[in-house]
Amino acid sequence: MFKEEAGKQIKNAETIIGPSVKVEGDFIGDGNVIVEGIVVGNLKTKNHLTIGSEAKVNAEIEANSAHIAGEVSGNLTVVGDVELTSSAKIKGDINASSISIERGAQVNGRINMSGAKKPELTEKHEYKK
């Protein structure tokens, strides 16, 4: 479903964190980002994020769209679409507009699709004895 879009984003990658690279700290970008190495901290991009099958990311993630095949420990906040391949391992919550999960992908966390209505808070009632 999202594979064609992900392929287009990869061709236009602005930043590639290679398999031998480890980034610690906050990584903030405007363009498409491909992670094949290790990222620890925060990872934000205004465009597409691709996390390769050998990548290990321990970060809070924000992106416009994402294709994830590797390991992620941290929450994902994605404005648009998220695609999890069969090799993806997520330990954290996912907030996105839509999500595609292949058989074999592991998600240990909550999935919130922003199209869903948030539950309304009710008044707390106290009972008298």
CSV table of C-alpha atoms in Angstrom, one decimal:
chain,number,residue,atom,x,y,z
A,1,MET,CA,0.0,0.0,0.0
A,2,PHE,CA,2.7,2.5,1.0
A,3,LYS,CA,5.6,0.9,-0.8
A,4,GLU,CA,5.4,3.0,-3.9
A,5,GLU,CA,5.4,6.2,-1.8
A,6,ALA,CA,8.3,4.9,0.3
A,7,GLY,CA,10.3,4.1,-2.8
A,8,LYS,CA,9.9,7.7,-4.1
A,9,GLN,CA,11.0,9.1,-0.7
A,10,ILE,CA,14.2,7.0,-0.7
A,11,LYS,CA,15.2,8.3,-4.1
A,12,ASN,CA,14.9,11.8,-2.7
A,13,ALA,CA,16.8,11.1,0.6
A,14,GLU,CA,18.5,14.1,2.1
A,15,THR,CA,20.2,12.4,5.0
A,16,ILE,CA,21.4,8.8,5.3
A,17,ILE,CA,22.8,7.5,8.6
A,18,GLY,CA,24.8,4.5,7.4
A,19,PRO,CA,25.1,1.1,9.0
A,20,SER,CA,28.5,2.0,10.6
A,21,VAL,CA,27.3,5.3,12.1
A,22,LYS,CA,26.0,5.9,15.6
A,23,VAL,CA,24.2,9.3,16.3
A,24,GLU,CA,23.6,10.3,19.9
A,25,GLY,CA,21.5,13.4,20.8
A,26,ASP,CA,18.8,15.3,18.9
A,27,PHE,CA,18.6,14.8,15.2
A,28,ILE,CA,16.3,17.3,13.5
A,29,GLY,CA,15.9,17.6,9.7
A,30,ASP,CA,13.5,19.0,7.1
A,31,GLY,CA,14.2,16.4,4.4
A,32,ASN,CA,13.8,12.6,3.9
A,33,VAL,CA,15.9,10.6,6.4
A,34,ILE,CA,17.2,7.0,6.0
A,35,VAL,CA,18.6,5.3,9.1
A,36,GLU,CA,20.6,2.1,8.7
A,37,GLY,CA,22.8,2.6,11.8
A,38,ILE,CA,22.1,3.5,15.4
A,39,VAL,CA,20.3,6.6,16.7
A,40,VAL,CA,20.0,7.4,20.5
A,41,GLY,CA,18.0,10.5,21.5
A,42,ASN,CA,15.3,12.3,19.5
A,43,LEU,CA,14.8,12.0,15.8
A,44,LYS,CA,12.6,14.5,14.0
A,45,THR,CA,12.0,15.2,10.3
A,46,LYS,CA,9.3,17.2,8.5
A,47,ASN,CA,9.3,14.6,5.7
A,48,HIS,CA,9.7,10.8,5.3
A,49,LEU,CA,11.7,8.6,7.7
A,50,THR,CA,13.0,5.1,6.6
A,51,ILE,CA,14.4,2.8,9.3
A,52,GLY,CA,16.3,-0.1,7.7
A,53,SER,CA,16.1,-3.7,8.8
A,54,GLU,CA,19.5,-3.6,10.6
A,55,ALA,CA,18.9,-0.2,12.3
A,56,LYS,CA,18.5,0.2,16.0
A,57,VAL,CA,16.8,3.4,17.2
A,58,ASN,CA,16.3,4.4,20.8
A,59,ALA,CA,14.6,7.7,20.4
A,60,GLU,CA,11.4,9.7,20.4
A,61,ILE,CA,10.4,9.9,16.7
A,62,GLU,CA,8.4,12.6,14.8
A,63,ALA,CA,8.0,12.4,11.1
A,64,ASN,CA,5.5,13.2,8.3
A,65,SER,CA,5.5,9.5,7.2
A,66,ALA,CA,7.6,6.5,8.1
A,67,HIS,CA,8.7,3.1,6.8
A,68,ILE,CA,10.1,0.9,9.6
A,69,ALA,CA,11.9,-2.4,9.2
A,70,GLY,CA,14.3,-2.2,12.1
A,71,GLU,CA,14.1,-1.9,15.9
A,72,VAL,CA,12.7,1.1,17.6
A,73,SER,CA,12.5,1.8,21.3
A,74,GLY,CA,10.5,5.0,21.8
A,75,ASN,CA,7.3,6.6,20.8
A,76,LEU,CA,6.4,7.4,17.2
A,77,THR,CA,4.4,10.4,16.2
A,78,VAL,CA,3.6,10.4,12.5
A,79,VAL,CA,1.4,12.9,10.8
A,80,GLY,CA,0.6,10.6,7.9
A,81,ASP,CA,1.2,7.0,7.1
A,82,VAL,CA,3.3,4.4,9.0
A,83,GLU,CA,4.4,1.1,7.4
A,84,LEU,CA,5.8,-1.6,9.6
A,85,THR,CA,7.5,-4.5,7.7
A,86,SER,CA,7.7,-8.0,9.0
A,87,SER,CA,11.1,-7.4,10.5
A,88,ALA,CA,10.0,-4.3,12.5
A,89,LYS,CA,10.2,-4.4,16.3
A,90,ILE,CA,8.6,-1.5,18.1
A,91,LYS,CA,8.7,-0.9,21.9
A,92,GLY,CA,6.6,2.3,22.3
A,93,ASP,CA,3.4,4.0,21.4
A,94,ILE,CA,2.5,4.8,17.8
A,95,ASN,CA,0.4,7.8,16.9
A,96,ALA,CA,-0.4,8.1,13.2
A,97,SER,CA,-3.2,8.8,10.7
A,98,SER,CA,-3.0,5.4,9.1
A,99,ILE,CA,-0.8,2.3,9.7
A,100,SER,CA,0.1,-0.8,7.7
A,101,ILE,CA,1.5,-3.8,9.7
A,102,GLU,CA,3.0,-6.8,7.9
A,103,ARG,CA,2.6,-10.3,9.5
A,104,GLY,CA,5.6,-10.8,11.8
A,105,ALA,CA,6.1,-7.2,12.9
A,106,GLN,CA,6.2,-6.8,16.7
A,107,VAL,CA,4.5,-3.9,18.5
A,108,ASN,CA,4.7,-3.6,22.2
A,109,GLY,CA,2.8,-0.4,22.9
A,110,ARG,CA,-0.4,1.4,22.1
A,111,ILE,CA,-1.5,2.4,18.6
A,112,ASN,CA,-3.6,5.6,18.3
A,113,MET,CA,-5.0,6.6,14.9
A,114,SER,CA,-5.6,10.3,15.0
A,115,GLY,CA,-8.8,9.9,13.0
A,116,ALA,CA,-10.4,8.3,16.1
A,117,LYS,CA,-12.2,10.6,18.5
A,118,LYS,CA,-10.5,11.1,21.9
A,119,PRO,CA,-12.7,10.0,24.8
A,120,GLU,CA,-14.3,12.8,26.6
A,121,LEU,CA,-13.4,13.3,30.2
A,122,THR,CA,-16.2,13.1,32.7
A,123,GLU,CA,-16.6,14.8,36.0
A,124,LYS,CA,-15.3,13.0,39.0
A,125,HIS,CA,-18.1,12.1,41.3
A,126,GLU,CA,-17.7,11.8,45.0
A,127,TYR,CA,-20.0,9.6,47.0
A,128,LYS,CA,-21.3,10.6,50.4
A,129,LYS,CA,-21.6,8.1,53.2
